[in-house]
Amino acid sequence: MARIDYIEDPKAPTANSVVPSVVAVVEDDQGRILLIHKTDNDLWALPGGGHDIGESVAETVVREVKEETGYDVEVVDIVGTYTNPRHVMAYDDGEVRQQFSICFAARLLGGELKTSSESKEVAWIAPADTTTLQMHPSMRMRLAHYLERRPSPYIG
């Protein structure tokens, strides 16, 4: 399903749903960050997705990272909460979702790189090299907050 992200855009459609979601910043022992090249908007992003009934948010992180990248992780910290009502995602089925995302830091446990229906490419990328990637500003903000090593989570 294709989507268009709008942020701070007065011409954006009005939201008609809110779905709690998560993303994970996973850093390897060389300081590289795990990123996916998404199939729905053709942008680079941290792995993550929607929270399902019956699971904790930590379980959502573990499931989504595994599904999109092939890697096993465990949640170790929270980077921040992202709930900007002026950031909406319009899907081709008519859903217009208001952002509601929690960003976590996760530790790599194992697994093997693989793509999925949601990730056409999975890569470990040095933070300095992420500046050349096509990435939504909201995702870039989450990554920046992680790299700042903030003393407390971002609340926004």
Protein backbone atom coordinates (compact mmCIF):
# COMPACT_ATOMS: atom_id res chain seq x y z
CA MET A 1 0.00 0.00 0.00
CA ALA A 2 1.45 3.35 -1.04
CA ARG A 3 1.53 6.36 1.27
CA ILE A 4 2.32 10.05 1.25
CA ASP A 5 3.71 11.75 4.36
CA TYR A 6 2.69 15.32 5.15
CA ILE A 7 4.32 17.35 7.88
CA GLU A 8 3.41 20.94 8.71
CA ASP A 9 1.57 21.12 5.35
CA PRO A 10 -1.64 23.21 5.37
CA LYS A 11 -2.83 21.28 2.29
CA ALA A 12 -2.56 17.91 4.05
CA PRO A 13 -5.74 15.85 4.29
CA THR A 14 -7.49 15.62 7.65
CA ALA A 15 -6.57 12.62 9.80
CA ASN A 16 -9.22 9.93 10.23
CA SER A 17 -7.27 7.44 12.36
CA VAL A 18 -4.53 7.08 14.94
CA VAL A 19 -2.49 3.88 15.17
CA PRO A 20 0.17 3.55 17.86
CA SER A 21 3.45 2.56 16.25
CA VAL A 22 7.09 2.02 17.11
CA VAL A 23 10.48 2.42 15.47
CA ALA A 24 13.81 1.09 16.66
CA VAL A 25 17.31 2.45 16.49
CA VAL A 26 19.64 -0.53 16.36
CA GLU A 27 23.36 0.20 16.41
CA ASP A 28 26.00 -2.42 15.63
CA ASP A 29 29.43 -2.71 17.25
CA GLN A 30 30.89 -0.46 14.52
CA GLY A 31 28.43 2.35 15.31
CA ARG A 32 26.37 1.82 12.17
CA ILE A 33 22.58 2.18 12.27
CA LEU A 34 20.14 -0.41 10.89
CA LEU A 35 17.93 1.19 8.23
CA ILE A 36 15.38 -0.04 5.74
CA HIS A 37 14.45 1.31 2.31
CA LYS A 38 10.68 1.25 2.53
CA THR A 39 8.43 -0.06 -0.21
CA ASP A 40 5.42 2.14 0.64
CA ASN A 41 7.03 5.58 0.28
CA ASP A 42 10.46 4.80 -1.23
CA LEU A 43 12.27 6.47 1.69
CA TRP A 44 14.91 5.23 4.12
CA ALA A 45 13.70 4.70 7.67
CA LEU A 46 14.28 3.04 10.99
CA PRO A 47 12.51 -0.34 11.15
CA GLY A 48 9.16 -0.36 12.88
CA GLY A 49 5.42 -0.48 12.50
CA GLY A 50 2.02 -0.66 14.10
CA HIS A 51 1.29 -1.95 17.58
CA ASP A 52 -1.01 -4.99 17.63
CA ILE A 53 -3.59 -5.89 20.22
CA GLY A 54 -2.25 -8.47 22.65
CA GLU A 55 1.39 -7.41 22.59
CA SER A 56 3.49 -5.00 24.63
CA VAL A 57 5.28 -2.18 22.82
CA ALA A 58 8.58 -3.99 23.43
CA GLU A 59 7.13 -7.06 21.70
CA THR A 60 6.01 -4.80 18.83
CA VAL A 61 9.58 -3.55 18.42
CA VAL A 62 11.01 -7.09 18.42
CA ARG A 63 8.39 -8.34 15.92
CA GLU A 64 8.65 -5.39 13.54
CA VAL A 65 12.46 -5.38 13.43
CA LYS A 66 12.46 -9.15 12.78
CA GLU A 67 9.79 -8.88 10.06
CA GLU A 68 11.44 -5.99 8.22
CA THR A 69 15.14 -6.80 8.63
CA GLY A 70 15.62 -10.43 9.72
CA TYR A 71 17.39 -9.38 12.92
CA ASP A 72 16.56 -10.25 16.52
CA VAL A 73 16.73 -7.39 19.03
CA GLU A 74 15.84 -6.48 22.58
CA VAL A 75 14.61 -3.08 23.70
CA VAL A 76 17.05 -1.27 25.99
CA ASP A 77 15.81 2.33 26.18
CA ILE A 78 13.31 4.87 24.92
CA VAL A 79 14.49 7.65 22.61
CA GLY A 80 11.24 9.60 22.52
CA THR A 81 7.56 9.94 21.72
CA TYR A 82 6.40 11.56 18.49
CA THR A 83 2.77 12.68 18.29
CA ASN A 84 2.74 15.78 16.08
CA PRO A 85 -0.90 16.23 14.95
CA ARG A 86 0.40 18.15 11.92
CA HIS A 87 2.19 15.03 10.66
CA VAL A 88 -0.19 12.73 8.81
CA MET A 89 0.29 9.81 6.47
CA ALA A 90 -2.23 9.36 3.64
CA TYR A 91 -2.63 5.80 2.35
CA ASP A 92 -4.10 4.84 -0.99
CA ASP A 93 -7.04 3.09 0.72
CA GLY A 94 -8.32 6.43 2.11
CA GLU A 95 -6.84 6.14 5.59
CA VAL A 96 -5.14 9.33 6.81
CA ARG A 97 -3.23 8.49 9.95
CA GLN A 98 -2.07 11.00 12.54
CA GLN A 99 1.44 10.29 13.75
CA PHE A 100 1.71 8.44 17.05
CA SER A 101 5.11 6.81 17.32
CA ILE A 102 7.47 5.77 20.08
CA CYS A 103 11.14 5.45 19.21
CA PHE A 104 13.19 2.89 21.12
CA ALA A 105 16.85 1.99 21.25
CA ALA A 106 17.37 -1.74 20.78
CA ARG A 107 20.34 -4.07 21.10
CA LEU A 108 21.20 -6.54 18.34
CA LEU A 109 20.97 -10.16 19.48
CA GLY A 110 21.40 -12.05 16.21
CA GLY A 111 19.61 -13.05 13.04
CA GLU A 112 20.42 -12.60 9.39
CA LEU A 113 19.72 -9.70 7.07
CA LYS A 114 16.64 -10.15 4.90
CA THR A 115 14.15 -7.91 3.16
CA SER A 116 10.38 -8.11 3.34
CA SER A 117 7.27 -6.80 1.61
CA GLU A 118 7.86 -3.57 3.57
CA SER A 119 11.64 -3.26 3.05
CA LYS A 120 13.16 -3.49 -0.39
CA GLU A 121 16.64 -2.95 1.07
CA VAL A 122 18.13 -3.38 4.55
CA ALA A 123 21.51 -1.88 5.40
CA TRP A 124 23.86 -0.95 8.23
CA ILE A 125 24.79 2.69 7.58
CA ALA A 126 27.27 4.97 9.34
CA PRO A 127 25.47 7.97 10.88
CA ALA A 128 27.48 10.42 8.74
CA ASP A 129 26.34 8.60 5.59
CA THR A 130 22.65 8.93 6.45
CA THR A 131 22.66 12.59 5.42
CA THR A 132 22.71 11.61 1.73
CA LEU A 133 19.74 9.23 2.02
CA GLN A 134 16.19 10.20 1.11
CA MET A 135 14.56 10.17 4.54
CA HIS A 136 11.42 11.82 5.92
CA PRO A 137 12.22 14.74 8.27
CA SER A 138 10.39 13.03 11.13
CA MET A 139 12.56 9.94 10.80
CA ARG A 140 15.69 12.07 10.57
CA MET A 141 14.61 13.78 13.82
CA ARG A 142 14.28 10.44 15.63
CA LEU A 143 17.74 9.39 14.48
CA ALA A 144 19.20 12.75 15.52
CA HIS A 145 17.63 12.44 18.98
CA TYR A 146 19.23 9.01 19.38
CA LEU A 147 22.64 10.22 18.20
CA GLU A 148 22.52 13.18 20.59
CA ARG A 149 22.53 10.66 23.47
CA ARG A 150 19.89 12.78 25.21
CA PRO A 151 19.74 12.39 29.01
CA SER A 152 15.96 11.91 28.87
CA PRO A 153 13.48 10.92 26.17
CA TYR A 154 12.08 13.48 23.73
CA ILE A 155 8.40 14.17 24.41
CA GLY A 156 6.64 15.62 21.43
